[in-house]
mmCIF file with all atom_site columns, C-alpha atoms and ligand atoms in Angstrom:
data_model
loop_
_atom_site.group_PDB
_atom_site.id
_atom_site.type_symbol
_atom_site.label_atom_id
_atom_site.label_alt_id
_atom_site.label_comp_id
_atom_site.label_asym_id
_atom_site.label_entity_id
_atom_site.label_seq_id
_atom_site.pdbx_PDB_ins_code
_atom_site.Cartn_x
_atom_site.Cartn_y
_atom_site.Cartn_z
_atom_site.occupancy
_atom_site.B_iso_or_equiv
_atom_site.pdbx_formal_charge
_atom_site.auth_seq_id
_atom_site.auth_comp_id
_atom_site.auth_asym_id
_atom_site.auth_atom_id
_atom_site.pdbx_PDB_model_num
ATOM   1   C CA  . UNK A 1 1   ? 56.801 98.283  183.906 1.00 0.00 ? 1   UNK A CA  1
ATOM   2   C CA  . UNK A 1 2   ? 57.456 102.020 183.544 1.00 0.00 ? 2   UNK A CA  1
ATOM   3   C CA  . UNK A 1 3   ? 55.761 104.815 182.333 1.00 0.00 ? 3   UNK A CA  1
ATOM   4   C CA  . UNK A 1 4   ? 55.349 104.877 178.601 1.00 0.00 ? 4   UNK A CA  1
ATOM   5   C CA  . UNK A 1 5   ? 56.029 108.202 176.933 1.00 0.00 ? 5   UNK A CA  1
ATOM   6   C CA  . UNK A 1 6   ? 55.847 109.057 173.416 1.00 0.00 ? 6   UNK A CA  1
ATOM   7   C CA  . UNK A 1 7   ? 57.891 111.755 171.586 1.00 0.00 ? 7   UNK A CA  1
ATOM   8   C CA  . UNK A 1 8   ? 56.999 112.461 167.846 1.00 0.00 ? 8   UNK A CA  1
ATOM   9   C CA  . UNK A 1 9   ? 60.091 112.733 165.452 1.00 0.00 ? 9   UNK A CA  1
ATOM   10  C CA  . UNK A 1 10  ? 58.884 113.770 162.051 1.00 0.00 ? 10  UNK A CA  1
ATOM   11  C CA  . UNK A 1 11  ? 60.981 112.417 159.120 1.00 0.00 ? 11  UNK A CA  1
ATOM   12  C CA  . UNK A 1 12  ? 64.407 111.743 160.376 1.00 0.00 ? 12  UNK A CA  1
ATOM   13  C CA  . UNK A 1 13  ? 66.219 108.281 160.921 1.00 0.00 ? 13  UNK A CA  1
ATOM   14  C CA  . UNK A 1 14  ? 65.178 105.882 163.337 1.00 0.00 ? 14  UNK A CA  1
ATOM   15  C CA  . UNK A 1 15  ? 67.505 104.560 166.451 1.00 0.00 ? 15  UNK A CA  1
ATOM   16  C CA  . UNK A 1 16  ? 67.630 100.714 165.164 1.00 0.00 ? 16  UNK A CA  1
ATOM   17  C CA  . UNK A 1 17  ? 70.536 98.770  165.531 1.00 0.00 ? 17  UNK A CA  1
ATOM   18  C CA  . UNK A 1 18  ? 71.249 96.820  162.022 1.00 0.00 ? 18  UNK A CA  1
ATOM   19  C CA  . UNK A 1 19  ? 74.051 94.446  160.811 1.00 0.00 ? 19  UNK A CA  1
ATOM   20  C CA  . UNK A 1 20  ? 77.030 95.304  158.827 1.00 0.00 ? 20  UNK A CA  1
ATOM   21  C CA  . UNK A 1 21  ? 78.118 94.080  155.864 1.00 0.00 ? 21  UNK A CA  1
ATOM   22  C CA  . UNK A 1 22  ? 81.490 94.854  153.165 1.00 0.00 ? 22  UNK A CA  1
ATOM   23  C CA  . UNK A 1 23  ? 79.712 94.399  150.065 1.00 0.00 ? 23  UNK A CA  1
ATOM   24  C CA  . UNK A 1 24  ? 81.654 93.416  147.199 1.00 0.00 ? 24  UNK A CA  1
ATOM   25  C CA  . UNK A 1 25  ? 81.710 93.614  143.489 1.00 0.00 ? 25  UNK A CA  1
ATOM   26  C CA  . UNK A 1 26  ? 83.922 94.096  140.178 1.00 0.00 ? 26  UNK A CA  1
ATOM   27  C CA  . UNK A 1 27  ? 84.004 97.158  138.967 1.00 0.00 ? 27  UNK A CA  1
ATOM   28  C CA  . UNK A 1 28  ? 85.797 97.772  135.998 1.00 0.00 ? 28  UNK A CA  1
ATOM   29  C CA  . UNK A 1 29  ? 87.588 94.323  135.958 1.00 0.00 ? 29  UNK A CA  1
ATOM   30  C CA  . UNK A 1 30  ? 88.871 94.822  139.981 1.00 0.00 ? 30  UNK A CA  1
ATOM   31  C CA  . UNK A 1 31  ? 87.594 94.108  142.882 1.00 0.00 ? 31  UNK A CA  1
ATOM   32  C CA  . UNK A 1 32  ? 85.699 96.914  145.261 1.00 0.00 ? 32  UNK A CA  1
ATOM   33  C CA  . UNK A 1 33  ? 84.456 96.840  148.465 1.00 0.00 ? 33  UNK A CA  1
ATOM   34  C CA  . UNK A 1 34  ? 81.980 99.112  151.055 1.00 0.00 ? 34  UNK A CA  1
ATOM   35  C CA  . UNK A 1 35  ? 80.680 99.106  153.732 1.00 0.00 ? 35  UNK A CA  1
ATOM   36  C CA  . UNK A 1 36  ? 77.108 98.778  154.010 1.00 0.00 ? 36  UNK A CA  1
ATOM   37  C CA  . UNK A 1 37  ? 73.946 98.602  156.749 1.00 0.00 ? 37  UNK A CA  1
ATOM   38  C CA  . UNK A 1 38  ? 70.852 98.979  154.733 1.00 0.00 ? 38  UNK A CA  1
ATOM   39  C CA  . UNK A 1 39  ? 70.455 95.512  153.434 1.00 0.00 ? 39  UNK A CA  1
ATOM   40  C CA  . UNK A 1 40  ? 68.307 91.999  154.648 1.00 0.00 ? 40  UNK A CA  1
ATOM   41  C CA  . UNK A 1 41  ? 66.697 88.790  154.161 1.00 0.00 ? 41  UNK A CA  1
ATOM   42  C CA  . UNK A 1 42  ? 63.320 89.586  151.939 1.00 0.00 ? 42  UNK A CA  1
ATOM   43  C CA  . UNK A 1 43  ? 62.330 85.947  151.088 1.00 0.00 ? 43  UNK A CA  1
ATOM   44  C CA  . UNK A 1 44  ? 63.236 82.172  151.296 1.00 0.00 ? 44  UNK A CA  1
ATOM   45  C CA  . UNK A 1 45  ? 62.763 80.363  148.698 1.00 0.00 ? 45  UNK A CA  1
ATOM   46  C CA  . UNK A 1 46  ? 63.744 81.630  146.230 1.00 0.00 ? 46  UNK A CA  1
ATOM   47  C CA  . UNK A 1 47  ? 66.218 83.414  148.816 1.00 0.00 ? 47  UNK A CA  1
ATOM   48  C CA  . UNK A 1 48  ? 66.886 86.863  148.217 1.00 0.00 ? 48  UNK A CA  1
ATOM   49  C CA  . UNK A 1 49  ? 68.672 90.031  149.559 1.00 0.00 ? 49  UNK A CA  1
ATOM   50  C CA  . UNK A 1 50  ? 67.691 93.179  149.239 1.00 0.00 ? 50  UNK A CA  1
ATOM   51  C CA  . UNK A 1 51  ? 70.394 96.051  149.269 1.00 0.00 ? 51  UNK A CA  1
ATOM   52  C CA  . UNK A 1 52  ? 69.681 99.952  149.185 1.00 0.00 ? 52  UNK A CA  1
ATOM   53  C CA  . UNK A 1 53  ? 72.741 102.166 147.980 1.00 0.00 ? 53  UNK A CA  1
ATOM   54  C CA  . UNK A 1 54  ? 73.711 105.580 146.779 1.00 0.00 ? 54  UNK A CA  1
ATOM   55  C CA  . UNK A 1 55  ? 73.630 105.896 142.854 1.00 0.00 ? 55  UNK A CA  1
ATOM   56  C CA  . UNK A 1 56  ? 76.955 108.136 143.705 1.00 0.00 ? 56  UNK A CA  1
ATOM   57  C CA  . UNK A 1 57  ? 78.569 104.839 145.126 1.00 0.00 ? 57  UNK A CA  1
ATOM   58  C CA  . UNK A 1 58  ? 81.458 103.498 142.701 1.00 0.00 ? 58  UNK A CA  1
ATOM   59  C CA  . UNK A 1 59  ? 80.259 100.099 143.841 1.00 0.00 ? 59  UNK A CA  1
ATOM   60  C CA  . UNK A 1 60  ? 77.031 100.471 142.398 1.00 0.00 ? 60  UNK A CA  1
ATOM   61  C CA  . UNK A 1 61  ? 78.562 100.382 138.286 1.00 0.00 ? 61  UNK A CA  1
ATOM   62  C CA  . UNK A 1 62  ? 80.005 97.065  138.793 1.00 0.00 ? 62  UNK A CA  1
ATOM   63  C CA  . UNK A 1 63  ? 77.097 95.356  140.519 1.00 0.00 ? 63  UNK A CA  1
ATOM   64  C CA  . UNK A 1 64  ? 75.006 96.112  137.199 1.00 0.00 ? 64  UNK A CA  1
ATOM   65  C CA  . UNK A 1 65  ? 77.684 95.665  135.053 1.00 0.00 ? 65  UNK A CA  1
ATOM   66  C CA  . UNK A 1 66  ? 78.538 92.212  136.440 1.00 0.00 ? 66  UNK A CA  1
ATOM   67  C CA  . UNK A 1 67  ? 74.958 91.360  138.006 1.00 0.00 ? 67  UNK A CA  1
ATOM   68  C CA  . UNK A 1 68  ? 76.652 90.032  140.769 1.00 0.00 ? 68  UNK A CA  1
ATOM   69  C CA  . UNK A 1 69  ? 77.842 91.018  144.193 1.00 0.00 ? 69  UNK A CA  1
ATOM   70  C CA  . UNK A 1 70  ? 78.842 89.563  147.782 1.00 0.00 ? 70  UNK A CA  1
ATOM   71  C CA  . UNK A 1 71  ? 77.740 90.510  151.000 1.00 0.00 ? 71  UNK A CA  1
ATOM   72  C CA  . UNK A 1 72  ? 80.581 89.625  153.919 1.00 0.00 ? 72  UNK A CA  1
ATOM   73  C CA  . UNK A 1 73  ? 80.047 89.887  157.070 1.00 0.00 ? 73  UNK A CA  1
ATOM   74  C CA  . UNK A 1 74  ? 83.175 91.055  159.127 1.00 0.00 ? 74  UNK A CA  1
ATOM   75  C CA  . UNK A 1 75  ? 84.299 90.111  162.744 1.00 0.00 ? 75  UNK A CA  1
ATOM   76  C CA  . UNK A 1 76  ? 84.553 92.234  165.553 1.00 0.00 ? 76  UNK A CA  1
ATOM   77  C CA  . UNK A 1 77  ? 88.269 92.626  165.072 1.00 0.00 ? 77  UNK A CA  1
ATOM   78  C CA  . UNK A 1 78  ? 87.701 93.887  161.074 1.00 0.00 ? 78  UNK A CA  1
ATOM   79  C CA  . UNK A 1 79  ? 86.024 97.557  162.312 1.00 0.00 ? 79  UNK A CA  1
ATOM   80  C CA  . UNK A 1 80  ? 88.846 99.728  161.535 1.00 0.00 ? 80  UNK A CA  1
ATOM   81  C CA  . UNK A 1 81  ? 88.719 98.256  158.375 1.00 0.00 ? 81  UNK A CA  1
ATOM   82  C CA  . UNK A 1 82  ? 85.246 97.901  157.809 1.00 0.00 ? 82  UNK A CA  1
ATOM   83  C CA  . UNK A 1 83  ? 84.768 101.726 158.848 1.00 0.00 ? 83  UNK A CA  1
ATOM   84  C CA  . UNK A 1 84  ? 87.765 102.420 156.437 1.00 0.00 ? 84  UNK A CA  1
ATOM   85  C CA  . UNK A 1 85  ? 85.844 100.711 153.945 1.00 0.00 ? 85  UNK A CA  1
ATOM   86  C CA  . UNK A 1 86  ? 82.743 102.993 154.601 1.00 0.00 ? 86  UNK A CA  1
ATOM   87  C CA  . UNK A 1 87  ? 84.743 106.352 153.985 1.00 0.00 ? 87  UNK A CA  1
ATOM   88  C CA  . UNK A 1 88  ? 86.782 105.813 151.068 1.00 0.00 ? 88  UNK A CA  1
ATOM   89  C CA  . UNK A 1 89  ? 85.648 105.213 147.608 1.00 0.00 ? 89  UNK A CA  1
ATOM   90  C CA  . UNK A 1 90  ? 86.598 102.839 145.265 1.00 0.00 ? 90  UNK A CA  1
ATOM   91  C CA  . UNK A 1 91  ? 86.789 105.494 142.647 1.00 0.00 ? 91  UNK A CA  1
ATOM   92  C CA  . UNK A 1 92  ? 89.958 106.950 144.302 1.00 0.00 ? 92  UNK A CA  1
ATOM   93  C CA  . UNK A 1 93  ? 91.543 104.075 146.348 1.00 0.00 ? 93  UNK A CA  1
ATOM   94  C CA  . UNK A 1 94  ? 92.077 100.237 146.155 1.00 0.00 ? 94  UNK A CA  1
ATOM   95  C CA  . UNK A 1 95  ? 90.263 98.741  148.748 1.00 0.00 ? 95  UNK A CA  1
ATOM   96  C CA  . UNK A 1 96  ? 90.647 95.043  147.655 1.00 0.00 ? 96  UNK A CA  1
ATOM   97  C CA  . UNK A 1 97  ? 94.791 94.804  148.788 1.00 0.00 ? 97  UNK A CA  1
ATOM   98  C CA  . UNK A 1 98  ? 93.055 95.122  152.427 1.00 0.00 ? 98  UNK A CA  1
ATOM   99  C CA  . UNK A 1 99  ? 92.040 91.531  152.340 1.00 0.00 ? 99  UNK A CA  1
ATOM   100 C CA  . UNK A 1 100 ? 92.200 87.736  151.215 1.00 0.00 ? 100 UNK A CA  1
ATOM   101 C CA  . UNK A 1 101 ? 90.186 87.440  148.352 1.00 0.00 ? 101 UNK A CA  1
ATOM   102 C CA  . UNK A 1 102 ? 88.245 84.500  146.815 1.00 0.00 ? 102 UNK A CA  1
ATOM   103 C CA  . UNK A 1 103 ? 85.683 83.361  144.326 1.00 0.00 ? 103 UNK A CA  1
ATOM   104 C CA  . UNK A 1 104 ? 82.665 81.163  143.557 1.00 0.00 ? 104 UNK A CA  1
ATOM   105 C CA  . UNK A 1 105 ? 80.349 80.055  140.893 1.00 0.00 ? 105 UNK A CA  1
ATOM   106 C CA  . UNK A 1 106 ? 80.190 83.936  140.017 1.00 0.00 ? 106 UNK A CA  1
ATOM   107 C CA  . UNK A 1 107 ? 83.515 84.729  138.842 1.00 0.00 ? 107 UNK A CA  1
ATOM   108 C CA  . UNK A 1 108 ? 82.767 88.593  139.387 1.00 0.00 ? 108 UNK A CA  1
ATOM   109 C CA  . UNK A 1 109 ? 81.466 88.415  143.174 1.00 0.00 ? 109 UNK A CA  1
ATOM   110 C CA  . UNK A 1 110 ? 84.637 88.922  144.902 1.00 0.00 ? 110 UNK A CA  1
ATOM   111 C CA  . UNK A 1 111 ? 84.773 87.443  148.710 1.00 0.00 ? 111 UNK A CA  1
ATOM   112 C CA  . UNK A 1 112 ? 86.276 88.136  151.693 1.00 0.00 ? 112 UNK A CA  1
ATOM   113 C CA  . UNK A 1 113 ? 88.069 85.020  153.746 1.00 0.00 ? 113 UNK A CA  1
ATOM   114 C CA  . UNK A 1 114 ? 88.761 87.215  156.760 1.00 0.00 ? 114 UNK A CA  1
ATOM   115 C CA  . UNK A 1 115 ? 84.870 87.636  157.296 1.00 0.00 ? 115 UNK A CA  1
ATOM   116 C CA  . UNK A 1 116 ? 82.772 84.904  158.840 1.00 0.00 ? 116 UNK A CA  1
ATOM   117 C CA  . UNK A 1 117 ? 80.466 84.412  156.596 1.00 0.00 ? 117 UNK A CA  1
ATOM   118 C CA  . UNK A 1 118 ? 79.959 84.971  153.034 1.00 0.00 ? 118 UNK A CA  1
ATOM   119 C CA  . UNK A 1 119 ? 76.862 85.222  150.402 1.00 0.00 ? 119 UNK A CA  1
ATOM   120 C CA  . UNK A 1 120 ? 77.411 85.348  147.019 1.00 0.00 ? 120 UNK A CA  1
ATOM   121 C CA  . UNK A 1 121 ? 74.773 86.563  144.708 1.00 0.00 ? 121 UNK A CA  1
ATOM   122 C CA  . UNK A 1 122 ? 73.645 86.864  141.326 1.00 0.00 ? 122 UNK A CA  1
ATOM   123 C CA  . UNK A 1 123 ? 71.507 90.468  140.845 1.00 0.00 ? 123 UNK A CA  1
ATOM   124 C CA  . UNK A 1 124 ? 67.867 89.355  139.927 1.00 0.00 ? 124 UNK A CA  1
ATOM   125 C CA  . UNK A 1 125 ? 66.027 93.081  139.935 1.00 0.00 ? 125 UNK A CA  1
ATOM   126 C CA  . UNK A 1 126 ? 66.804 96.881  140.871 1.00 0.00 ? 126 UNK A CA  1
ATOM   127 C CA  . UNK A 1 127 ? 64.116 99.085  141.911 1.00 0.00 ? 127 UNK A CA  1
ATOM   128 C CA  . UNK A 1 128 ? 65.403 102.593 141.455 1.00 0.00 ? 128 UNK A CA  1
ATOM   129 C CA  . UNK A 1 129 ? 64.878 104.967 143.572 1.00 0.00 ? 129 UNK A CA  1
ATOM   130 C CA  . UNK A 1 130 ? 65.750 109.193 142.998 1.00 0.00 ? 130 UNK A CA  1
ATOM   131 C CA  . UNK A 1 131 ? 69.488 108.628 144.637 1.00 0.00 ? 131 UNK A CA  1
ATOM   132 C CA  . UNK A 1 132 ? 69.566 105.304 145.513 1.00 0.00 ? 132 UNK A CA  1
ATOM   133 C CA  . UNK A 1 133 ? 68.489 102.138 144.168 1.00 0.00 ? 133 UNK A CA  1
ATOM   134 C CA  . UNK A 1 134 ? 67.814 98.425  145.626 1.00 0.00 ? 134 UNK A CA  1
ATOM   135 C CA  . UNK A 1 135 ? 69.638 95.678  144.232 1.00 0.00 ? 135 UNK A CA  1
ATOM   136 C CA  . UNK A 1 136 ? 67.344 92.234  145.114 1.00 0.00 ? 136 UNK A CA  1
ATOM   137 C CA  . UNK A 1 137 ? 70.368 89.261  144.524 1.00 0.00 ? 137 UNK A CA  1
ATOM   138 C CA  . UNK A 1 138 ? 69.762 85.860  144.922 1.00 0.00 ? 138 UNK A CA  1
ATOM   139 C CA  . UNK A 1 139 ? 72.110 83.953  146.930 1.00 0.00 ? 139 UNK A CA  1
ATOM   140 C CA  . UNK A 1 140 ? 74.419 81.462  145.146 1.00 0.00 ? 140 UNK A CA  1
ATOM   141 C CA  . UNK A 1 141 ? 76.356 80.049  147.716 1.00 0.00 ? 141 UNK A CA  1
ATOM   142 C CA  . UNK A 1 142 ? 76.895 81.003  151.488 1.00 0.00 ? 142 UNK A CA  1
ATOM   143 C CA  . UNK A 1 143 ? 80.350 80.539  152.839 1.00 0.00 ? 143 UNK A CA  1
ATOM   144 C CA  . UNK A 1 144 ? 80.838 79.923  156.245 1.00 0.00 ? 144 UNK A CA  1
ATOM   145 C CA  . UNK A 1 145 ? 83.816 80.410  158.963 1.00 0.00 ? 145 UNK A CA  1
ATOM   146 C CA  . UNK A 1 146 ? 84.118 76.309  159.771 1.00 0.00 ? 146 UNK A CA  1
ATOM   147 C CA  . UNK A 1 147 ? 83.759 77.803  163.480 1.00 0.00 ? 147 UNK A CA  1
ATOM   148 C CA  . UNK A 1 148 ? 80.203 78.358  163.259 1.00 0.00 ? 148 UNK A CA  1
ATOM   149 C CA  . UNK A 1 149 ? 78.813 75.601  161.552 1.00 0.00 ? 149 UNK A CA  1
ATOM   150 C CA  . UNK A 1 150 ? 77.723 73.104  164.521 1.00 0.00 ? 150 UNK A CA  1
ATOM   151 C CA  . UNK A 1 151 ? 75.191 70.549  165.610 1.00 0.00 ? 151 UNK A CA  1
ATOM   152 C CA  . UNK A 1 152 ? 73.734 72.665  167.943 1.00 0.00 ? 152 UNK A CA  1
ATOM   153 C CA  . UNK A 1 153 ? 72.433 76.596  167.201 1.00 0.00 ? 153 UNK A CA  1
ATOM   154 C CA  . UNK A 1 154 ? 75.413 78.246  166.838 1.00 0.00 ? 154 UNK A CA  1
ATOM   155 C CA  . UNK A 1 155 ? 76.679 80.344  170.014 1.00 0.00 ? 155 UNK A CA  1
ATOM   156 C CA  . UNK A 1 156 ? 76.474 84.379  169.105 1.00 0.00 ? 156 UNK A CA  1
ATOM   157 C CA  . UNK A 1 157 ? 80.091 85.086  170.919 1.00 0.00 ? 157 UNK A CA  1
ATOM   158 C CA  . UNK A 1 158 ? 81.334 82.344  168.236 1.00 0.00 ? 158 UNK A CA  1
ATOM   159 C CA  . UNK A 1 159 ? 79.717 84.585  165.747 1.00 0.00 ? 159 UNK A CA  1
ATOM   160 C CA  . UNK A 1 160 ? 81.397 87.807  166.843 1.00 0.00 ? 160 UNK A CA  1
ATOM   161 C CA  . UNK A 1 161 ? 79.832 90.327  164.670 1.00 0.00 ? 161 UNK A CA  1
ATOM   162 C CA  . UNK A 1 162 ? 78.981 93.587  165.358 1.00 0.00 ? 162 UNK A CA  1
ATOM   163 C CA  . UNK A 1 163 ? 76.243 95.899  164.550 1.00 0.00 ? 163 UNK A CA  1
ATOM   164 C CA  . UNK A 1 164 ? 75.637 99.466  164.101 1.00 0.00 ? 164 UNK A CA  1
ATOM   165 C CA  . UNK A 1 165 ? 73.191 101.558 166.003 1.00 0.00 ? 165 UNK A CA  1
ATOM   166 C CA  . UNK A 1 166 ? 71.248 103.965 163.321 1.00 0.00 ? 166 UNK A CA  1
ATOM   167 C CA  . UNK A 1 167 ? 71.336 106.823 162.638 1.00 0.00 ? 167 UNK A CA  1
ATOM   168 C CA  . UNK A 1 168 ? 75.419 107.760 163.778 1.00 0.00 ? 168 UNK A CA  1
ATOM   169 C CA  . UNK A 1 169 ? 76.538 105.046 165.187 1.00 0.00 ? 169 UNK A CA  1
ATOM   170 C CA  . UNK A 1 170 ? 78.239 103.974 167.118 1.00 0.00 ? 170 UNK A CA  1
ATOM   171 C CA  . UNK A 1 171 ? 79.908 100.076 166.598 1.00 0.00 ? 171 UNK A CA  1
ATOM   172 C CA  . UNK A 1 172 ? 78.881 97.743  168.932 1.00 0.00 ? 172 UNK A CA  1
ATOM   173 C CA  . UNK A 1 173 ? 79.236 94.075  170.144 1.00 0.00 ? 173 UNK A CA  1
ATOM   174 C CA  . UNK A 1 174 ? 76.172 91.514  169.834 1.00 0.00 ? 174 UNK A CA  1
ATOM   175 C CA  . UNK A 1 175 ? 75.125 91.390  173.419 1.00 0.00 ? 175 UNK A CA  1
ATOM   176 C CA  . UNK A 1 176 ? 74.009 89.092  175.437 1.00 0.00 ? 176 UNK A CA  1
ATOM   177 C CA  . UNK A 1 177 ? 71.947 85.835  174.737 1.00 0.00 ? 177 UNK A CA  1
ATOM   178 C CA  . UNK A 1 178 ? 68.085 86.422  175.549 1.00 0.00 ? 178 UNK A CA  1
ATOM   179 C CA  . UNK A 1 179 ? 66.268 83.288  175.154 1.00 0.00 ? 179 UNK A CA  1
ATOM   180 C CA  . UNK A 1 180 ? 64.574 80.232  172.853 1.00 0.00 ? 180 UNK A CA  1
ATOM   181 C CA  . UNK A 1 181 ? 63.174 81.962  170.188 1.00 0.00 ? 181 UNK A CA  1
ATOM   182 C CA  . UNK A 1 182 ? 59.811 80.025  168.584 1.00 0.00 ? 182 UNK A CA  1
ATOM   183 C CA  . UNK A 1 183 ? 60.069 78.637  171.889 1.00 0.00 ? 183 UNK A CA  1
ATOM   184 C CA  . UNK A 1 184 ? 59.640 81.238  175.107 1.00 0.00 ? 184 UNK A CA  1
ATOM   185 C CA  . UNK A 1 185 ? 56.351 82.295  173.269 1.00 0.00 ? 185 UNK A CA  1
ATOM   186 C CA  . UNK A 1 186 ? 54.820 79.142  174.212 1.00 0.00 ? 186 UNK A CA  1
ATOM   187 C CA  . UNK A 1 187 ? 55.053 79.448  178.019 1.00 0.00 ? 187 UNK A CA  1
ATOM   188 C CA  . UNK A 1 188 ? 53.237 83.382  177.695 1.00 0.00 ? 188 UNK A CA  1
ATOM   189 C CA  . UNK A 1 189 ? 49.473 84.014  178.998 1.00 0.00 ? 189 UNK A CA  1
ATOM   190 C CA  . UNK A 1 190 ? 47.770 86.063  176.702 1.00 0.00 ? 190 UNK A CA  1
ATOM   191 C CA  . UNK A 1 191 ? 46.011 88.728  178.245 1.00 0.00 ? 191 UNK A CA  1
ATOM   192 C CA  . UNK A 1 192 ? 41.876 88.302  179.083 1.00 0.00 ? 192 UNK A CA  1
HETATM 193 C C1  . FMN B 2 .   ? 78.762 102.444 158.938 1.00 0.00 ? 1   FMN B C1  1
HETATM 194 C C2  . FMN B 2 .   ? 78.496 102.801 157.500 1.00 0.00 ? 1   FMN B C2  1
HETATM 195 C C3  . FMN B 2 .   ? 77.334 102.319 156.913 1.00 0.00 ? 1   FMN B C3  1
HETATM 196 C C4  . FMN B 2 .   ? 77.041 102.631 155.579 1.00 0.00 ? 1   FMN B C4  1
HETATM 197 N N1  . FMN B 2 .   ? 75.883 102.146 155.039 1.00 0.00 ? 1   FMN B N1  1
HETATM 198 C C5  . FMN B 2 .   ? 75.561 102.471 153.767 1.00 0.00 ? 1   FMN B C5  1
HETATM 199 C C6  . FMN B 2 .   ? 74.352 101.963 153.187 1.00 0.00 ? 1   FMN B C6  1
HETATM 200 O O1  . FMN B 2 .   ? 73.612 101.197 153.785 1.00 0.00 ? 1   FMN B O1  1
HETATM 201 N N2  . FMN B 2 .   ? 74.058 102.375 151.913 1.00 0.00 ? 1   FMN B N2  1
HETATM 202 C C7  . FMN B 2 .   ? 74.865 103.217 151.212 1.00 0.00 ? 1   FMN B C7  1
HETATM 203 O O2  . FMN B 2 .   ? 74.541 103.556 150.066 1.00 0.00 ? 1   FMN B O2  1
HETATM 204 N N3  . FMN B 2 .   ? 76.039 103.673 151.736 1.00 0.00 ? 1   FMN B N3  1
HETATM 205 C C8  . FMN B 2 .   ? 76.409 103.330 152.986 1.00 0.00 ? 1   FMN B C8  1
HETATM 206 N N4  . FMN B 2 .   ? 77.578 103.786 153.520 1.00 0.00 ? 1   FMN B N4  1
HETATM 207 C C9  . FMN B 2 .   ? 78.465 104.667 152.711 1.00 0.00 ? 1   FMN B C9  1
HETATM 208 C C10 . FMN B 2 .   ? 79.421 103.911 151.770 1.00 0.00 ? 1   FMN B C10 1
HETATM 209 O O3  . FMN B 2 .   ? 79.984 102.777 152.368 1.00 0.00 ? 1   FMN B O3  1
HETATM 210 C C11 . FMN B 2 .   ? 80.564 104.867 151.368 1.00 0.00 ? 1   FMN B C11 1
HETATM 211 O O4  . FMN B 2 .   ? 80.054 106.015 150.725 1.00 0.00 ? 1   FMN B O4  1
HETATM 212 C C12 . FMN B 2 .   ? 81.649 104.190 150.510 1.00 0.00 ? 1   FMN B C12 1
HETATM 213 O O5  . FMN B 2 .   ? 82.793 105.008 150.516 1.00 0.00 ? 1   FMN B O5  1
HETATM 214 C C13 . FMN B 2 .   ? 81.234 103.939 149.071 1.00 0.00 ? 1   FMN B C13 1
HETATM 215 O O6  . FMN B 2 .   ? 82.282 103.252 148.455 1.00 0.00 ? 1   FMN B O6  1
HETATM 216 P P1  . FMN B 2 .   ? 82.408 103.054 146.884 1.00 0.00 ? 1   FMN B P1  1
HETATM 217 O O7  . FMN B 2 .   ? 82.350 104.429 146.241 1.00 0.00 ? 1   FMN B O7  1
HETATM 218 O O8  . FMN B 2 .   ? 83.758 102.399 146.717 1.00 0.00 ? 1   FMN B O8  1
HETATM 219 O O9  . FMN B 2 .   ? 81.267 102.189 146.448 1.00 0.00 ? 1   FMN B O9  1
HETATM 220 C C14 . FMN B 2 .   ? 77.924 103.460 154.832 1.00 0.00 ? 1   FMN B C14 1
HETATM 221 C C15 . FMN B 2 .   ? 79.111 103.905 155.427 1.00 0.00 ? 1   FMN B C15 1
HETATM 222 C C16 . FMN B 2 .   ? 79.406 103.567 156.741 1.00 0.00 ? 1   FMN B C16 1
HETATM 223 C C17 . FMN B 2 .   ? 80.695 104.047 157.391 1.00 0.00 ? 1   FMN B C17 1
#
C-alpha cells in the first residue's frame, strides 16, 4: 500500500463524486426542470429523499406551491442537456419543450421519459437553511427504463448514468464493476 499523506483543507468542498439528477416541478402551472447533485436516499420505509437547493432557484416556488416534485435521472447521452438544464433558469427560459413529458398519481410532478429512471414525490418537510433549504419527499412511484428491470442485479453499463465529480466537475461515466457487495466482506480477515 502506499504512503498515506494528509493535507488539511479548511472549509471548502470536498472531491466526491455524486449522482445527477433533472429535478422537476410546476411552477406557476408549467413544468420546470434543473439540474441537481446534492440530493439522496435518507430512509426506507417510509422512503424518502432529501434535496438541498438555492432559495434563488425558480424551481424551488413550485415545489412548495405544489408539494410535489420528480427526481430523473438522465443517460449518458442527455449531458448537454442536463448541463443546459443546470445554467439556465426557469424564470427566463422554457426548459420543459426539451423533453417528453409525463405524469403520475401527482398531477404536478412532471417526468421525464427520456431518463432511465424516474421518482415521483410528494414534499413531506423543508428544513430551511440561510440560502438554501432541504426538501425531504416521499417517493410515490418509481418509473423505470423496461431495460433495467431484470431477474438478475441489473448490469451498471445498462444503467448508463453518469456522475459528477465535486466540487467543478467534470461529467463522467460509471466505471467499472468492482465486486459483490454484502458479499466480498465475508471472505476479509480482520486484523489481530
Ligand atoms: C452540475 C450542476 C449541479 C448542480 N447542483 C445543484 C444543487 O445540488 N443544488 C442547487 O441548488 N443548485 C444546483 N445547480 C444549479 C441549478 O441547477 C441552476 O442554478 C439552475 O439554473 C436553476 O434553475 P431554476 O431557476 O429553473 O430552478 C447545479 C448546476 C449544475 C450545472
Amino acid at each position: 500500500m502506499r504512503k498515506i499523506g494528509k493535507v488539511k483543507t479548511g472549509w471548502k468542498l470536498p472531491i466526491l463524486p455524486l449522482p445527477v439528477c433533472l429535478l422537476g416541478a410546476h411552477v406557476k402551472g408549467k413544468p420546470n426542470f434543473n439540474t441537481i447533485v446534492w440530493f439522496n436516499m435518507l430512509h426506507g420505509n417510509p422512503p424518502l429523499i432529501g434535496v438541498t437547493m438555492s432559495k434563488m432557484h425558480y424551481t424551488n416556488q413550485g415545489i412548495k406551491e405544489n408539494k410535489s416534485f420528480s427526481i430523473n435521472i438522465p443517460t449518458s447521452e442527455m449531458v448537454v442537456v442536463t448541463d443546459y438544464c443546470g445554467l439556465h433558469s426557469g424564470s427566463k427560459v422554457d426548459k420543459s419543450k426539451e423533453f417528453t413529458l409525463f405524469y403520475g398519481e401527482l398531477k404536478t410532478a412532471p417526468m421525464i421519459k427520456e431518463c432511465g429512471i424516474n421518482i415521483e414525490c410528494r414534499l413531506v418537510n423543508t428544513i430551511d437553511f440561510k440560502k438554501t433549504e432541504l426538501f425531504i419527499g416521499e417517493i410515490v412511484e418509481i418509473y423505470s427504463d423496461d431495460n433495467y428491470v431484470k431477474e438478475e442485479s441489473p448490469d451498471v453499463k445498462d444503467f448508463d448514468s453518469f456522475i459528477f465529480l465535486m466540487p467543478n466537475g467534470p461529467y463522467q461515466k460509471i466505471g467499472d464493476y468492482l465486486a459483490e457487495s454484502y458479499e466480498v466482506g465475508t471472505s476479509y480477515k480482520p486484523k489481530k
